[in-house]
Coordinates of C-alpha atoms in Angstrom, one line a residue:
M1 CA -184.4 133.2 -102.2
S2 CA -184.7 129.8 -102.7
R3 CA -188.3 129.6 -103.6
N4 CA -187.3 132.9 -106.1
L5 CA -184.7 131.0 -107.5
E6 CA -187.3 127.5 -107.8
F7 CA -189.3 129.9 -109.8
L8 CA -187.2 131.0 -112.5
F9 CA -186.3 127.3 -112.9
E10 CA -190.4 126.6 -113.5
V11 CA -190.4 129.5 -116.1
G12 CA -187.3 128.0 -117.7
C13 CA -189.2 125.0 -118.4
L14 CA -192.0 126.9 -120.1
R15 CA -189.6 126.3 -123.5
H16 CA -189.9 122.6 -123.3
I17 CA -193.7 123.1 -123.1
Q18 CA -194.7 122.6 -127.0
R19 CA -198.7 124.5 -128.1
T20 CA -200.8 121.6 -128.3
W21 CA -201.2 122.0 -132.0
R22 CA -198.8 119.5 -132.8
Q23 CA -200.7 116.7 -131.4
F24 CA -203.0 117.1 -134.6
L25 CA -200.9 119.0 -136.4
G26 CA -197.8 116.7 -136.4
I27 CA -195.8 120.1 -137.1
N28 CA -193.6 122.2 -135.1
F29 CA -195.4 125.1 -133.8
E30 CA -193.5 127.3 -131.2
S31 CA -193.3 126.4 -127.9
L32 CA -195.4 128.6 -125.1
S33 CA -192.6 130.6 -124.2
D34 CA -192.1 131.8 -127.6
H35 CA -195.7 132.4 -127.4
I36 CA -195.7 134.3 -124.5
L37 CA -192.8 136.7 -125.7
R38 CA -194.7 137.7 -128.9
V39 CA -197.8 138.1 -126.8
V40 CA -196.0 140.8 -124.9
W41 CA -195.0 142.6 -127.9
I42 CA -198.2 142.6 -130.0
A43 CA -199.8 143.8 -126.7
L44 CA -197.5 146.9 -127.1
V45 CA -197.9 147.4 -130.8
I46 CA -201.8 147.6 -129.4
A47 CA -201.2 149.4 -126.5
Q48 CA -199.4 152.0 -128.4
E49 CA -202.4 152.5 -131.0
E50 CA -205.1 152.0 -128.3
G51 CA -203.7 155.0 -126.2
V52 CA -202.0 153.3 -122.8
K53 CA -199.8 154.9 -120.7
D54 CA -198.9 151.8 -117.8
T55 CA -197.0 149.7 -120.7
G56 CA -195.0 148.8 -117.6
K57 CA -197.9 146.6 -116.1
L58 CA -199.6 145.4 -119.6
V59 CA -196.6 143.9 -119.7
K60 CA -196.4 142.0 -116.7
M61 CA -199.8 140.8 -117.3
A62 CA -198.8 139.5 -121.1
L63 CA -196.0 137.9 -118.8
V64 CA -198.1 136.2 -116.4
H65 CA -201.0 135.1 -119.0
D66 CA -200.2 131.5 -119.7
L67 CA -197.7 131.0 -116.8
A68 CA -200.1 128.6 -115.3
E69 CA -200.0 126.4 -118.3
S70 CA -196.3 125.8 -116.8
R71 CA -198.4 123.7 -114.3
S72 CA -202.1 122.9 -115.9
V73 CA -200.1 122.7 -119.6
D74 CA -201.8 124.1 -122.5
V75 CA -205.5 122.5 -123.5
H76 CA -206.4 123.0 -127.3
Y77 CA -209.7 123.5 -128.5
V78 CA -211.3 120.2 -127.9
S79 CA -209.3 118.7 -124.9
R80 CA -210.5 122.0 -123.5
Q81 CA -214.0 120.1 -123.8
F82 CA -213.1 117.4 -121.2
A83 CA -209.7 118.8 -119.2
D84 CA -210.8 120.4 -115.9
R85 CA -208.5 122.5 -115.8
H86 CA -207.3 123.8 -111.8
E87 CA -205.2 127.0 -113.4
H88 CA -206.3 129.5 -110.6
A89 CA -204.4 127.1 -107.6
A90 CA -201.4 126.6 -110.4
I91 CA -200.7 130.1 -111.0
Q92 CA -201.2 130.5 -107.1
E93 CA -198.7 127.6 -106.7
T94 CA -195.9 129.1 -109.1
L95 CA -195.8 131.8 -107.5
A96 CA -196.8 131.0 -104.0
D97 CA -194.1 132.5 -101.5
T98 CA -191.4 134.2 -104.4
N99 CA -191.2 138.1 -103.9
I100 CA -193.5 138.9 -106.9
G101 CA -196.1 136.9 -106.5
A102 CA -198.8 138.7 -104.7
E103 CA -198.5 141.5 -107.2
F104 CA -198.5 138.7 -110.7
L105 CA -201.5 136.9 -109.4
A106 CA -203.2 140.1 -109.1
L107 CA -202.0 140.8 -112.4
W108 CA -202.8 137.0 -113.8
E109 CA -206.8 137.3 -111.9
E110 CA -207.4 140.9 -113.5
T111 CA -206.0 139.3 -116.9
E112 CA -208.6 136.3 -116.6
Q113 CA -211.5 138.9 -116.1
K114 CA -210.9 140.6 -119.5
K115 CA -212.7 144.0 -118.1
T116 CA -209.6 146.3 -118.2
L117 CA -208.2 147.3 -121.1
E118 CA -205.1 146.5 -120.1
A119 CA -206.6 143.1 -119.8
Q120 CA -208.4 143.5 -123.5
I121 CA -205.3 143.7 -125.0
V122 CA -203.8 141.2 -123.6
K123 CA -206.1 138.5 -124.8
D124 CA -206.3 140.5 -128.1
A125 CA -202.9 139.8 -128.3
D126 CA -203.1 136.3 -127.3
N127 CA -205.6 135.7 -129.9
L128 CA -203.7 137.7 -132.3
D129 CA -200.5 135.8 -131.7
V130 CA -202.4 132.3 -133.3
D131 CA -203.2 134.3 -136.7
L132 CA -199.6 135.5 -136.9
E133 CA -198.4 131.6 -136.1
L134 CA -201.5 130.2 -138.9
A135 CA -200.1 132.5 -141.3
E136 CA -196.5 132.0 -140.3
Q137 CA -197.4 127.9 -140.8
K138 CA -199.4 128.9 -144.6
A139 CA -196.0 131.1 -145.8
L140 CA -194.2 127.2 -145.3
G141 CA -196.7 125.5 -147.6
V142 CA -199.0 124.1 -144.7
Q143 CA -202.6 124.9 -145.4
L144 CA -204.0 125.0 -141.8
S145 CA -205.0 128.5 -142.5
T146 CA -207.9 127.1 -144.7
D147 CA -208.7 124.8 -142.7
F148 CA -209.2 126.7 -139.3
A149 CA -210.9 129.9 -141.3
P150 CA -214.1 129.6 -139.6
M151 CA -212.7 129.2 -136.4
R152 CA -210.6 132.0 -136.9
T153 CA -212.5 134.3 -138.7
H154 CA -215.7 133.6 -135.9
V155 CA -212.1 135.2 -133.3
G156 CA -211.5 137.6 -135.5
T157 CA -215.0 138.9 -136.1
T158 CA -216.5 138.8 -132.5
K159 CA -214.3 137.5 -129.6
L160 CA -211.5 140.7 -130.2
Y161 CA -211.8 143.7 -127.7
T162 CA -210.4 146.4 -129.1
E163 CA -210.2 147.9 -132.3
T164 CA -206.8 148.1 -133.3
A165 CA -206.5 144.3 -132.5
K166 CA -209.5 143.9 -135.4
K167 CA -207.4 145.9 -138.2
M168 CA -204.8 143.8 -137.3
W169 CA -206.6 140.7 -137.5
Q170 CA -207.9 141.8 -140.7
E171 CA -204.3 143.1 -142.3
I172 CA -202.8 139.4 -140.8
Q173 CA -205.4 137.7 -143.0
T174 CA -203.4 138.7 -146.5
A175 CA -200.3 139.5 -145.2
N176 CA -196.7 137.8 -146.2
P177 CA -194.6 136.8 -143.3
N178 CA -192.0 137.0 -145.1
D179 CA -192.1 140.8 -146.0
W180 CA -189.9 142.0 -143.0
H181 CA -187.1 140.7 -144.4
L182 CA -187.4 140.8 -147.8
K183 CA -188.7 144.4 -148.2
S184 CA -186.1 145.6 -145.4
K185 CA -182.0 146.9 -146.6
N186 CA -180.2 143.5 -147.3
R187 CA -177.5 142.5 -149.7
F188 CA -179.9 141.7 -152.2
S189 CA -181.8 145.6 -152.0
V190 CA -179.2 148.1 -151.3
G191 CA -176.0 145.6 -151.0
D192 CA -173.3 143.8 -152.5
W193 CA -175.4 141.1 -154.4
K194 CA -177.4 144.9 -155.9
K195 CA -174.2 145.2 -158.7

């Protein structure tokens, strides 16, 4: 059981790993665990639209997609040109001798190959999370979306696999991240502040 517990402690460390955007931008971005959680939810939304029946497998793939970064770290678009990452070795070591190791290593490998619909959905979700983060930063007054527009347009128009993700990417470009609470039932719209 101790190897399983070591693994769980390592997973807990994901919340302390900041996304590498912070290096050049100096602003507060999501942690790796924040990113993984939203990728799970994005993947589920895409899967529903794409008709995927086995969402259990999809969730596991989304959970493991960046798990190697607990050891190989998040590498941004500049450092990727110079860093020699050993993600496969990192994920093997992370999962070694755990009771879920073989299953999750196989799922990680499938995700990396991007040949199955589930793997493509997870990659789409991984990409869309960046665009959601940029939209949130824009709502806070940080104009990263303008600076990153050429790069993100390239991703949105050439790197997404599913039609659902392509539509979502288009919607994100004009979405207001605050609509979920401003347009929902709240004290102002239906509550005591309306009086």
